Amino acid sequence: MTCTEFLAMLDDMIDDSIVAAETRAEVEQHLRKCGHCEVVLNTTRKTIEIYRSHQIYELPYEVNERLHAAIMTRCKAKRC
Ligand SMILES: [Zn+2]
């Protein structure tokens, strides 16, 4: 799994029930070697928790874009 693939399914990852066990294993494997994606996942989860506690269910597009841009920049530099 690449960073791009990970980011493409980030939204599904947040909702744990959607992701198949096989896919989850691939993601976990990627996260073990790619700390940046791990940070993105954790940050996104936390952000969503905050939004849910305020009864807002949509992650703002802007936040999503910012996270994606940051991770892609770092991962490209590292070629992970
Ligand atoms: Zn990655």
Coordinates of C-alpha atoms in Angstrom, one line a residue, residues 11-72:
D11 CA -12.4 8.2 5.3
D12 CA -13.3 4.5 5.4
M13 CA -10.6 3.8 7.9
I14 CA -12.2 6.2 10.3
D15 CA -15.4 4.3 10.2
D16 CA -13.9 1.0 11.3
S17 CA -16.8 -1.1 10.4
I18 CA -16.4 -0.5 6.7
V19 CA -12.9 -1.8 6.3
A20 CA -12.3 -5.5 5.5
A21 CA -9.8 -7.4 7.7
E22 CA -7.5 -7.9 4.7
T23 CA -7.5 -4.2 3.9
R24 CA -6.9 -3.3 7.6
A25 CA -3.9 -5.6 7.7
E26 CA -2.4 -3.8 4.6
V27 CA -3.1 -0.4 6.2
E28 CA -1.4 -1.5 9.5
Q29 CA 1.6 -2.7 7.6
H30 CA 1.9 0.6 5.9
L31 CA 1.5 2.5 9.1
R32 CA 4.3 0.5 10.7
K33 CA 6.8 1.9 8.1
C34 CA 5.2 5.2 7.5
G35 CA 4.9 7.4 10.6
H36 CA 3.4 10.3 8.6
C37 CA 0.3 8.3 7.6
E38 CA 0.0 7.1 11.2
V39 CA 0.0 10.7 12.4
V40 CA -2.6 11.7 9.7
L41 CA -4.9 8.8 10.8
N42 CA -4.6 9.7 14.5
T43 CA -5.1 13.4 13.8
T44 CA -8.1 12.8 11.6
R45 CA -9.6 10.5 14.2
K46 CA -9.1 13.1 16.9
T47 CA -10.5 15.9 14.8
I48 CA -13.6 13.8 14.0
E49 CA -14.1 12.9 17.6
I50 CA -14.1 16.6 18.4
Y51 CA -16.6 17.3 15.6
R52 CA -18.8 14.5 16.7
S53 CA -18.9 15.7 20.2
H54 CA -20.2 19.0 18.8
Q55 CA -22.8 17.2 16.7
I56 CA -21.0 18.1 13.4
Y57 CA -20.5 15.0 11.3
E58 CA -18.8 16.3 8.2
L59 CA -15.1 16.9 8.4
P60 CA -14.6 20.3 6.8
Y61 CA -13.2 19.9 3.3
E62 CA -10.5 22.4 4.1
V63 CA -9.1 20.3 7.0
N64 CA -9.1 17.2 4.9
E65 CA -7.2 18.9 2.1
R66 CA -4.7 20.4 4.5
L67 CA -3.9 17.0 6.0
H68 CA -3.6 15.3 2.6
A69 CA -1.3 18.0 1.3
A70 CA 0.9 17.8 4.3
I71 CA 1.2 14.0 4.2
M72 CA 1.9 13.9 0.5

